[in-house]
PDB file of C-alpha atoms in Angstrom:
ATOM      1  CA  MET A 140       6.234  68.696 155.606  1.00 62.00           C
ATOM      2  CA  SER A 141       6.039  69.805 151.705  1.00 69.00           C
ATOM      3  CA  THR A 142       9.106  71.769 150.369  1.00 73.00           C
ATOM      4  CA  GLY A 143       6.528  74.479 149.825  1.00 75.00           C
ATOM      5  CA  LYS A 144       5.352  74.667 153.008  1.00 82.00           C
ATOM      6  CA  MET A 145       8.313  74.485 154.973  1.00 82.00           C
ATOM      7  CA  SER A 146      10.277  77.288 152.269  1.00 84.00           C
ATOM      8  CA  LYS A 147       7.383  79.384 153.382  1.00 89.00           C
ATOM      9  CA  LEU A 148       8.011  78.892 157.055  1.00 90.00           C
ATOM     10  CA  ILE A 149      11.297  79.589 156.877  1.00 91.00           C
ATOM     11  CA  LYS A 150      10.934  82.568 154.791  1.00 92.00           C
ATOM     12  CA  LYS A 151       7.871  83.834 157.451  1.00 94.00           C
ATOM     13  CA  THR A 152      10.783  83.065 160.105  1.00 95.00           C
ATOM     14  CA  LEU A 153      13.552  84.973 158.925  1.00 95.00           C
ATOM     15  CA  LYS A 154      11.765  88.023 158.129  1.00 95.00           C
ATOM     16  CA  GLN A 155      10.571  88.350 162.094  1.00 96.00           C
ATOM     17  CA  LYS A 156      14.136  88.099 162.832  1.00 96.00           C
ATOM     18  CA  LEU A 157      15.176  90.755 160.470  1.00 97.00           C
ATOM     19  CA  ALA A 158      12.699  93.222 161.628  1.00 96.00           C
ATOM     20  CA  VAL A 159      14.078  92.519 164.828  1.00 96.00           C
ATOM     21  CA  LEU A 160      17.982  92.963 163.651  1.00 96.00           C
ATOM     22  CA  VAL A 161      17.039  96.102 162.033  1.00 96.00           C
ATOM     23  CA  PRO A 162      14.527  98.099 163.739  1.00 96.00           C
ATOM     24  CA  ASP A 163      15.503 100.664 161.206  1.00 94.00           C
ATOM     25  CA  TRP A 164      13.389  98.970 158.775  1.00 96.00           C
ATOM     26  CA  ASP A 165      10.597  99.216 160.790  1.00 95.00           C
ATOM     27  CA  GLY A 166       9.325  96.101 159.765  1.00 94.00           C
ATOM     28  CA  ARG A 167       9.490  96.181 156.018  1.00 96.00           C
ATOM     29  CA  VAL A 168      11.239  92.765 155.327  1.00 96.00           C
ATOM     30  CA  LEU A 169       9.702  91.987 151.726  1.00 95.00           C
ATOM     31  CA  ASP A 170       9.410  89.599 149.064  1.00 94.00           C
ATOM     32  CA  VAL A 171      10.807  90.163 145.448  1.00 92.00           C
ATOM     33  CA  PRO A 172       8.925  93.095 144.471  1.00 90.00           C
ATOM     34  CA  ALA A 173       6.599  92.911 141.196  1.00 88.00           C
ATOM     35  CA  SER A 174       7.175  94.180 138.130  1.00 84.00           C
ATOM     36  CA  GLY A 175       7.128  97.796 137.704  1.00 84.00           C
ATOM     37  CA  GLU A 176       7.195  98.340 141.540  1.00 89.00           C
ATOM     38  CA  VAL A 177       9.338 100.760 142.957  1.00 92.00           C
ATOM     39  CA  LEU A 178      10.910 100.326 146.711  1.00 93.00           C
ATOM     40  CA  VAL A 179      10.351 103.914 148.290  1.00 91.00           C
ATOM     41  CA  TRP A 180      11.784 103.548 151.891  1.00 94.00           C
ATOM     42  CA  PRO A 181      14.743 101.178 153.487  1.00 96.00           C
ATOM     43  CA  CYS A 182      13.878  97.629 153.611  1.00 96.00           C
ATOM     44  CA  ALA A 183      15.232  94.559 153.008  1.00 96.00           C
ATOM     45  CA  VAL A 184      14.332  91.873 150.235  1.00 96.00           C
ATOM     46  CA  VAL A 185      14.365  88.074 150.678  1.00 95.00           C
ATOM     47  CA  ALA A 186      14.571  85.912 147.990  1.00 94.00           C
ATOM     48  CA  PHE A 187      15.272  82.102 147.465  1.00 91.00           C
ATOM     49  CA  ALA A 188      17.943  81.115 145.156  1.00 87.00           C
ATOM     50  CA  GLU A 189      19.486  77.829 144.051  1.00 81.00           C
ATOM     51  CA  GLU A 190      18.519  74.763 145.653  1.00 78.00           C
ATOM     52  CA  VAL A 191      21.870  72.073 146.839  1.00 79.00           C
ATOM     53  CA  PRO A 192      22.105  68.379 147.211  1.00 76.00           C
ATOM     54  CA  LYS A 193      21.353  67.478 150.638  1.00 80.00           C
ATOM     55  CA  SER A 194      23.679  66.496 153.608  1.00 84.00           C
ATOM     56  CA  ALA A 195      23.545  63.521 155.054  1.00 86.00           C
ATOM     57  CA  TRP A 196      23.890  65.013 157.684  1.00 90.00           C
ATOM     58  CA  ALA A 197      23.032  68.188 158.025  1.00 87.00           C
ATOM     59  CA  GLY A 198      19.883  67.406 155.683  1.00 86.00           C
ATOM     60  CA  TYR A 199      17.905  70.068 153.348  1.00 86.00           C
ATOM     61  CA  ARG A 200      19.878  73.095 152.354  1.00 86.00           C
ATOM     62  CA  ARG A 201      18.665  75.683 150.517  1.00 88.00           C
ATOM     63  CA  ILE A 202      20.295  79.010 149.627  1.00 92.00           C
ATOM     64  CA  ILE A 203      18.465  82.089 150.356  1.00 94.00           C
ATOM     65  CA  LYS A 204      19.736  85.984 149.384  1.00 95.00           C
ATOM     66  CA  ILE A 205      18.760  89.189 151.773  1.00 96.00           C
ATOM     67  CA  SER A 206      19.097  92.471 150.499  1.00 96.00           C
ATOM     68  CA  PRO A 207      19.509  95.757 152.323  1.00 97.00           C
ATOM     69  CA  TYR A 208      18.272  98.920 150.719  1.00 97.00           C
ATOM     70  CA  ALA A 209      19.971 102.132 151.858  1.00 97.00           C
ATOM     71  CA  ARG A 210      18.498 105.625 150.398  1.00 95.00           C
ATOM     72  CA  PRO A 211      21.366 107.904 149.747  1.00 95.00           C
ATOM     73  CA  GLU A 212      20.693 110.785 151.813  1.00 94.00           C
ATOM     74  CA  ASP A 213      20.659 107.514 155.044  1.00 92.00           C
ATOM     75  CA  GLY A 214      23.934 107.096 153.969  1.00 93.00           C
ATOM     76  CA  GLY A 215      23.838 104.870 150.956  1.00 93.00           C
ATOM     77  CA  ALA A 216      26.839 102.155 150.855  1.00 94.00           C
ATOM     78  CA  GLU A 217      28.262 102.997 154.260  1.00 96.00           C
ATOM     79  CA  GLN A 218      24.197 101.975 155.430  1.00 97.00           C
ATOM     80  CA  VAL A 219      24.670  98.929 153.924  1.00 96.00           C
ATOM     81  CA  GLU A 220      27.798  98.128 155.027  1.00 96.00           C
ATOM     82  CA  ALA A 221      26.424  98.587 158.655  1.00 96.00           C
ATOM     83  CA  TRP A 222      23.434  96.282 157.913  1.00 97.00           C
ATOM     84  CA  SER A 223      25.138  93.765 156.495  1.00 96.00           C
ATOM     85  CA  ALA A 224      27.456  93.505 159.332  1.00 96.00           C
ATOM     86  CA  LEU A 225      24.247  93.307 161.854  1.00 96.00           C
ATOM     87  CA  LEU A 226      22.659  90.609 159.403  1.00 96.00           C
ATOM     88  CA  ILE A 227      26.123  88.548 159.420  1.00 95.00           C
ATOM     89  CA  GLU A 228      26.266  88.770 162.890  1.00 93.00           C
ATOM     90  CA  GLY A 229      22.964  88.118 163.694  1.00 94.00           C
ATOM     91  CA  LEU A 230      22.311  84.991 161.373  1.00 94.00           C
ATOM     92  CA  HIS A 231      25.492  83.265 161.218  1.00 90.00           C
ATOM     93  CA  GLN A 232      25.409  79.216 162.089  1.00 86.00           C
ATOM     94  CA  VAL A 233      22.504  80.859 164.303  1.00 90.00           C
ATOM     95  CA  ARG A 234      19.533  78.420 165.247  1.00 90.00           C
ATOM     96  CA  LEU A 235      15.907  79.803 164.675  1.00 92.00           C
ATOM     97  CA  VAL A 236      12.424  77.688 165.317  1.00 90.00           C
ATOM     98  CA  ASP A 237      10.127  77.962 162.905  1.00 89.00           C
ATOM     99  CA  GLU A 238       6.073  78.520 164.023  1.00 89.00           C
ATOM    100  CA  ALA A 239       5.585  74.315 163.711  1.00 86.00           C
ATOM    101  CA  GLY A 240       8.793  73.984 165.841  1.00 85.00           C
ATOM    102  CA  GLU A 241      10.774  72.700 163.397  1.00 85.00           C
ATOM    103  CA  ALA A 242      14.459  74.267 163.929  1.00 87.00           C
ATOM    104  CA  PHE A 243      16.725  75.418 161.432  1.00 90.00           C
ATOM    105  CA  THR A 244      20.269  76.862 160.790  1.00 90.00           C
ATOM    106  CA  CYS A 245      21.605  80.322 158.367  1.00 92.00           C
ATOM    107  CA  ILE A 246      25.112  79.773 157.410  1.00 90.00           C
ATOM    108  CA  TYR A 247      26.368  82.970 156.002  1.00 92.00           C
ATOM    109  CA  LEU A 248      28.203  82.271 152.256  1.00 92.00           C
ATOM    110  CA  GLY A 249      29.410  85.563 151.048  1.00 92.00           C
ATOM    111  CA  SER A 250      28.045  88.223 148.781  1.00 89.00           C
ATOM    112  CA  SER A 251      26.700  87.426 145.588  1.00 77.00           C
ATOM    113  CA  ASP A 252      27.250  90.559 143.692  1.00 80.00           C
ATOM    114  CA  SER A 253      29.043  94.304 144.530  1.00 84.00           C
ATOM    115  CA  ASP A 254      27.000  96.986 145.688  1.00 90.00           C
ATOM    116  CA  ARG A 255      25.305  98.952 143.432  1.00 93.00           C
ATOM    117  CA  VAL A 256      22.627 101.340 142.820  1.00 95.00           C
ATOM    118  CA  ASP A 257      18.534 100.082 142.363  1.00 92.00           C
ATOM    119  CA  ALA A 258      17.528 101.296 139.208  1.00 89.00           C
ATOM    120  CA  GLY A 259      13.789 101.667 140.067  1.00 89.00           C
ATOM    121  CA  SER A 260      14.801 103.420 143.151  1.00 92.00           C
ATOM    122  CA  GLY A 261      17.855 105.111 143.356  1.00 94.00           C
ATOM    123  CA  MET A 262      18.535 102.852 146.754  1.00 96.00           C
ATOM    124  CA  PHE A 263      22.226 101.197 147.086  1.00 96.00           C
ATOM    125  CA  THR A 264      22.677  97.691 148.360  1.00 96.00           C
ATOM    126  CA  ARG A 265      23.735  94.245 147.849  1.00 95.00           C
ATOM    127  CA  SER A 266      23.133  90.478 148.166  1.00 95.00           C
ATOM    128  CA  LEU A 267      24.071  88.641 150.350  1.00 96.00           C
ATOM    129  CA  ARG A 268      23.931  84.842 150.503  1.00 95.00           C
ATOM    130  CA  PHE A 269      23.002  82.652 153.426  1.00 94.00           C
ATOM    131  CA  GLY A 270      22.647  78.789 153.535  1.00 91.00           C
ATOM    132  CA  VAL A 271      19.771  77.418 155.189  1.00 91.00           C
ATOM    133  CA  TYR A 272      20.021  73.669 156.316  1.00 90.00           C
ATOM    134  CA  ILE A 273      16.819  71.662 157.465  1.00 87.00           C
ATOM    135  CA  PRO A 274      17.472  68.679 159.123  1.00 86.00           C
ATOM    136  CA  GLU A 275      14.812  65.882 157.571  1.00 73.00           C
ATOM    137  CA  ASP A 276      15.362  63.248 160.953  1.00 57.00           C
ATOM    138  CA  SER A 277      13.619  63.334 164.179  1.00 48.00           C
ATOM    139  CA  GLY A 278      15.894  62.090 166.999  1.00 45.00           C
ATOM    140  CA  VAL A 279      16.530  62.298 170.393  1.00 44.00           C
ATOM    141  CA  VAL A 280      19.525  62.884 172.828  1.00 40.00           C
ATOM    142  CA  LEU A 281      21.739  59.296 172.733  1.00 41.00           C
ATOM    143  CA  ALA A 282      19.844  57.826 170.097  1.00 43.00           C
ATOM    144  CA  GLU A 283      19.662  54.400 170.163  1.00 45.00           C
ATOM    145  CA  THR A 284      22.585  52.916 167.895  1.00 45.00           C
ATOM    146  CA  GLY A 285      23.696  49.652 167.261  1.00 51.00           C
ATOM    147  CA  ASP A 286      27.484  51.253 166.582  1.00 84.00           C
ATOM    148  CA  ALA A 287      28.918  50.871 170.247  1.00 89.00           C
ATOM    149  CA  TRP A 288      32.083  52.899 168.870  1.00 91.00           C
ATOM    150  CA  LEU A 289      29.617  55.960 168.540  1.00 94.00           C
ATOM    151  CA  ALA A 290      27.285  54.984 171.959  1.00 92.00           C
ATOM    152  CA  THR A 291      30.652  55.038 174.241  1.00 93.00           C
ATOM    153  CA  LEU A 292      31.606  58.420 172.434  1.00 94.00           C
ATOM    154  CA  GLN A 293      27.569  59.985 173.488  1.00 95.00           C
ATOM    155  CA  ASP A 294      27.897  58.027 176.693  1.00 94.00           C
ATOM    156  CA  TRP A 295      31.302  59.808 177.098  1.00 95.00           C
ATOM    157  CA  THR A 296      30.607  63.538 176.176  1.00 96.00           C
ATOM    158  CA  GLN A 297      27.210  63.542 178.198  1.00 97.00           C
ATOM    159  CA  SER A 298      29.082  62.554 181.288  1.00 95.00           C
ATOM    160  CA  GLU A 299      31.853  65.687 180.754  1.00 96.00           C
ATOM    161  CA  LEU A 300      29.282  68.013 179.910  1.00 97.00           C
ATOM    162  CA  GLY A 301      26.041  67.380 182.072  1.00 95.00           C
ATOM    163  CA  SER A 302      22.387  67.353 181.538  1.00 95.00           C
ATOM    164  CA  ASN A 303      22.038  70.603 180.034  1.00 96.00           C
ATOM    165  CA  TRP A 304      24.023  69.651 176.502  1.00 97.00           C
ATOM    166  CA  SER A 305      22.266  67.523 174.092  1.00 96.00           C
ATOM    167  CA  VAL A 306      24.439  64.821 172.362  1.00 97.00           C
ATOM    168  CA  TYR A 307      23.487  63.258 168.603  1.00 95.00           C
ATOM    169  CA  GLY A 308      24.671  60.611 166.721  1.00 94.00           C
ATOM    170  CA  ASP A 309      25.121  60.182 162.796  1.00 93.00           C
ATOM    171  CA  VAL A 310      22.941  63.319 161.403  1.00 92.00           C
ATOM    172  CA  TRP A 311      21.400  66.409 163.223  1.00 92.00           C
ATOM    173  CA  PRO A 312      17.653  65.490 164.143  1.00 89.00           C
ATOM    174  CA  GLY A 313      15.095  68.104 163.566  1.00 83.00           C
ATOM    175  CA  GLY A 314      14.326  70.475 166.221  1.00 82.00           C
ATOM    176  CA  TYR A 315      17.994  69.914 167.599  1.00 89.00           C
ATOM    177  CA  GLU A 316      18.933  71.566 170.565  1.00 90.00           C
ATOM    178  CA  MET A 317      21.515  73.991 171.778  1.00 90.00           C
ATOM    179  CA  PRO A 318      23.951  73.520 173.521  1.00 94.00           C
ATOM    180  CA  SER A 319      25.099  70.285 171.983  1.00 95.00           C
ATOM    181  CA  VAL A 320      27.287  68.083 170.437  1.00 97.00           C
ATOM    182  CA  LEU A 321      27.502  65.647 167.404  1.00 97.00           C
ATOM    183  CA  TRP A 322      29.388  62.959 166.513  1.00 97.00           C
ATOM    184  CA  ARG A 323      29.458  61.259 163.076  1.00 96.00           C
ATOM    185  CA  LEU A 324      31.628  58.557 161.498  1.00 94.00           C
ATOM    186  CA  ALA A 325      33.890  59.847 158.720  1.00 93.00           C
ATOM    187  CA  GLY A 326      35.948  56.619 157.790  1.00 91.00           C
ATOM    188  CA  CYS A 327      37.586  54.003 158.715  1.00 87.00           C
ATOM    189  CA  SER A 328      40.473  51.436 157.871  1.00 82.00           C
ATOM    190  CA  THR A 329      42.224  48.173 158.961  1.00 77.00           C
ATOM    191  CA  SER A 330      45.500  46.820 159.078  1.00 77.00           C
ATOM    192  CA  VAL A 331      47.039  43.811 159.828  1.00 75.00           C
ATOM    193  CA  ALA A 332      48.659  43.668 163.273  1.00 66.00           C
ATOM    194  CA  GLY A 333      50.740  40.546 163.863  1.00 64.00           C
ATOM    195  CA  THR A 334      49.705  36.840 162.988  1.00 69.00           C
ATOM    196  CA  SER A 335      46.364  37.066 164.564  1.00 72.00           C
ATOM    197  CA  ALA A 336      44.938  40.016 165.088  1.00 75.00           C
ATOM    198  CA  LEU A 337      43.767  43.111 163.263  1.00 82.00           C
ATOM    199  CA  GLU A 338      43.701  47.021 163.843  1.00 84.00           C
ATOM    200  CA  VAL A 339      40.253  48.450 163.437  1.00 86.00           C
ATOM    201  CA  ARG A 340      40.597  52.406 163.008  1.00 90.00           C
ATOM    202  CA  GLN A 341      37.246  54.969 162.981  1.00 94.00           C
ATOM    203  CA  GLN A 342      37.737  58.911 162.107  1.00 95.00           C
ATOM    204  CA  TRP A 343      35.036  60.651 163.498  1.00 96.00           C
ATOM    205  CA  ILE A 344      34.036  64.251 163.435  1.00 97.00           C
ATOM    206  CA  GLY A 345      32.689  66.523 166.462  1.00 97.00           C
ATOM    207  CA  HIS A 346      30.003  69.509 165.722  1.00 97.00           C
ATOM    208  CA  VAL A 347      30.229  71.718 168.696  1.00 97.00           C
ATOM    209  CA  LEU A 348      27.319  73.905 168.700  1.00 94.00           C
ATOM    210  CA  THR A 349      26.625  76.849 171.089  1.00 92.00           C
ATOM    211  CA  ASP A 350      25.013  80.275 171.377  1.00 86.00           C
ATOM    212  CA  HIS A 351      28.093  81.511 172.057  1.00 88.00           C
ATOM    213  CA  SER A 352      31.669  81.711 170.349  1.00 88.00           C
ATOM    214  CA  MET A 353      33.400  81.893 173.282  1.00 93.00           C
ATOM    215  CA  LEU A 354      31.216  78.684 174.928  1.00 95.00           C
ATOM    216  CA  THR A 355      32.407  76.873 171.277  1.00 95.00           C
ATOM    217  CA  HIS A 356      35.645  77.885 171.327  1.00 96.00           C
ATOM    218  CA  GLN A 357      36.120  76.690 175.240  1.00 97.00           C
ATOM    219  CA  THR A 358      33.884  73.694 174.906  1.00 97.00           C
ATOM    220  CA  VAL A 359      36.612  72.223 171.951  1.00 97.00           C
ATOM    221  CA  THR A 360      38.933  72.993 173.587  1.00 97.00           C
ATOM    222  CA  ARG A 361      37.891  70.996 176.732  1.00 97.00           C
ATOM    223  CA  LEU A 362      37.089  67.945 174.722  1.00 97.00           C
ATOM    224  CA  VAL A 363      40.058  67.319 172.985  1.00 96.00           C
ATOM    225  CA  ARG A 364      42.036  68.150 175.826  1.00 95.00           C
ATOM    226  CA  GLN A 365      40.225  65.279 177.878  1.00 95.00           C
ATOM    227  CA  LEU A 366      39.904  63.103 175.115  1.00 94.00           C
ATOM    228  CA  ALA A 367      43.733  63.331 175.111  1.00 91.00           C
ATOM    229  CA  VAL A 368      43.947  62.910 179.025  1.00 91.00           C
ATOM    230  CA  GLN A 369      41.298  59.915 178.840  1.00 84.00           C
ATOM    231  CA  SER A 370      43.748  58.130 176.097  1.00 80.00           C
ATOM    232  CA  ARG A 371      41.246  55.216 176.129  1.00 86.00           C
ATOM    233  CA  LEU A 372      37.428  54.460 176.397  1.00 90.00           C
ATOM    234  CA  ALA A 373      35.751  51.520 177.937  1.00 89.00           C
ATOM    235  CA  VAL A 374      32.984  49.826 175.217  1.00 87.00           C
ATOM    236  CA  THR A 375      30.358  47.292 175.967  1.00 74.00           C
ATOM    237  CA  GLU A 376      29.778  45.193 173.218  1.00 66.00           C
ATOM    238  CA  THR A 377      26.098  44.096 172.501  1.00 59.00           C
ATOM    239  CA  GLY A 378      27.022  41.935 169.969  1.00 54.00           C
ATOM    240  CA  GLY A 379      25.814  38.418 170.129  1.00 48.00           C
ATOM    241  CA  GLU A 380      25.227  36.224 173.055  1.00 47.00           C
ATOM    242  CA  GLU A 381      29.267  35.149 173.564  1.00 44.00           C
ATOM    243  CA  HIS A 382      29.926  38.868 173.125  1.00 49.00           C
ATOM    244  CA  GLN A 383      26.828  40.512 174.997  1.00 52.00           C
ATOM    245  CA  GLY A 384      27.911  42.698 177.860  1.00 55.00           C
ATOM    246  CA  ASN A 385      31.943  41.822 177.607  1.00 71.00           C
ATOM    247  CA  THR A 386      33.834  45.331 177.828  1.00 78.00           C
ATOM    248  CA  ARG A 387      36.533  46.094 175.629  1.00 84.00           C
ATOM    249  CA  TYR A 388      38.885  49.435 175.025  1.00 87.00           C
ATOM    250  CA  ILE A 389      38.944  51.614 172.210  1.00 90.00           C
ATOM    251  CA  THR A 390      41.816  53.847 172.222  1.00 90.00           C
ATOM    252  CA  VAL A 391      42.168  57.642 171.515  1.00 92.00           C
ATOM    253  CA  ASP A 392      44.822  57.582 168.997  1.00 90.00           C
ATOM    254  CA  GLU A 393      45.034  61.132 167.598  1.00 92.00           C
ATOM    255  CA  VAL A 394      42.678  64.041 168.828  1.00 94.00           C
ATOM    256  CA  THR A 395      42.708  67.980 166.651  1.00 96.00           C
ATOM    257  CA  ALA A 396      40.348  70.985 166.696  1.00 96.00           C
ATOM    258  CA  ASP A 397      39.694  73.891 164.082  1.00 96.00           C
ATOM    259  CA  LEU A 398      38.372  76.555 165.762  1.00 94.00           C
ATOM    260  CA  GLN A 399      37.777  78.336 162.729  1.00 92.00           C
ATOM    261  CA  ALA A 400      35.733  75.172 161.163  1.00 92.00           C
ATOM    262  CA  ASP A 401      31.709  75.413 160.748  1.00 89.00           C
ATOM    263  CA  ALA A 402      30.786  73.931 163.776  1.00 91.00           C
ATOM    264  CA  TYR A 403      26.791  73.037 162.072  1.00 91.00           C
ATOM    265  CA  LEU A 404      28.002  72.071 158.716  1.00 89.00           C
ATOM    266  CA  ASN A 405      31.292  71.071 158.967  1.00 92.00           C
ATOM    267  CA  GLY A 406      32.353  70.404 162.739  1.00 95.00           C
ATOM    268  CA  GLN A 407      35.561  71.285 164.633  1.00 97.00           C
ATOM    269  CA  ILE A 408      37.146  68.072 165.757  1.00 97.00           C
ATOM    270  CA  ARG A 409      38.952  65.437 164.156  1.00 97.00           C
ATOM    271  CA  LEU A 410      39.732  62.593 166.290  1.00 95.00           C
ATOM    272  CA  THR A 411      40.966  59.228 165.567  1.00 94.00           C
ATOM    273  CA  LEU A 412      39.898  55.333 167.631  1.00 93.00           C
ATOM    274  CA  GLN A 413      41.506  52.597 167.664  1.00 91.00           C
ATOM    275  CA  GLN A 414      40.908  48.871 169.082  1.00 87.00           C
ATOM    276  CA  ARG A 415      42.881  45.798 168.087  1.00 78.00           C
ATOM    277  CA  ILE A 416      40.954  43.036 167.700  1.00 73.00           C
ATOM    278  CA  ARG A 417      41.097  39.054 166.652  1.00 74.00           C
ATOM    279  CA  ARG A 418      40.873  38.366 163.182  1.00 66.00           C
ATOM    280  CA  PRO A 419      38.153  36.358 162.575  1.00 66.00           C
ATOM    281  CA  GLY A 420      38.747  32.754 161.668  1.00 60.00           C
ATOM    282  CA  THR A 421      42.269  32.528 162.277  1.00 50.00           C
ATOM    283  CA  ASN A 422      44.005  28.938 162.455  1.00 53.00           C
ATOM    284  CA  VAL A 423      46.074  29.494 165.576  1.00 51.00           C
ATOM    285  CA  PRO A 424      48.983  27.611 165.162  1.00 53.00           C
ATOM    286  CA  PHE A 425      49.245  24.500 167.217  1.00 46.00           C
ATOM    287  CA  ILE A 426      52.053  24.678 169.192  1.00 46.00           C
ATOM    288  CA  ARG A 427      50.622  28.322 170.292  1.00 48.00           C
ATOM    289  CA  GLU A 428      47.532  26.533 171.911  1.00 45.00           C
ATOM    290  CA  ILE A 429      49.425  24.300 174.174  1.00 45.00           C
ATOM    291  CA  HIS A 430      50.510  26.005 177.692  1.00 49.00           C
ATOM    292  CA  HIS A 431      52.165  23.047 179.040  1.00 47.00           C
ATOM    293  CA  SER A 432      52.627  19.385 178.724  1.00 48.00           C
ATOM    294  CA  LYS A 433      52.035  16.601 181.725  1.00 50.00           C
ATOM    295  CA  GLY A 434      54.419  14.388 179.631  1.00 51.00           C
ATOM    296  CA  MET A 435      53.528  11.168 177.821  1.00 45.00           C
ATOM    297  CA  GLU A 436      51.428   7.755 179.699  1.00 43.00           C
TER     298      GLU A 436
END
């Protein structure tokens, strides 16, 4: 889908959502007025602002400004404050679906300026900035992956939360569902553990996304607690024939949660997993390869 068509669908969907959030506007959710056009009635104006770089896991991003307008006789600045609170509550971290069936998420980024009086209409207004995030990959629950650790995390999470949850890996897919969990790899490292072993460590980030903040917090806490109790997870290797079907274990080294973190963009869970493996190509000293000797003949 072209960016232009996608933008039109997003704006149309947002306008419909805003009209429902604030019935006082009687459906007056408008584009930026033309030069010389004067606003007369309480309303909201929706305008696209800057594009920002794509996110590897959140997809295409665009900034949208939403400006509520209130007449002085209707409360002026106080009314703008009340409407702004409704917009933030109704849009922040909310998943919306356009008429093409594609999902996107709104994230409140703050107000871009102070309250002001519009010179033409005399109404009070302010501009609220929202980031709109549109996943670009179509995906499926428990997407096939060559990463055995990721597949293990997905399987464990699905088993823990149940079939009514969607569990994703690496990126938010287009048309993603809620409630859902996304696991993505944030970093990895290795260190020498003795003469013939390596310790592999991977840092994972977990995103828990639901329609209700209480459910989100409860699920984050539950996953962190259960991972700590679990202590280790079984990994079935899928590599070459010599390893295929072998079961090894990864250990939960550390798991923490930040309940204030942005669920969609930043993720609330930080998880470190580790595994000790034999160093490839290691020449084991001959004496360590002898278990016993029957003596010389």
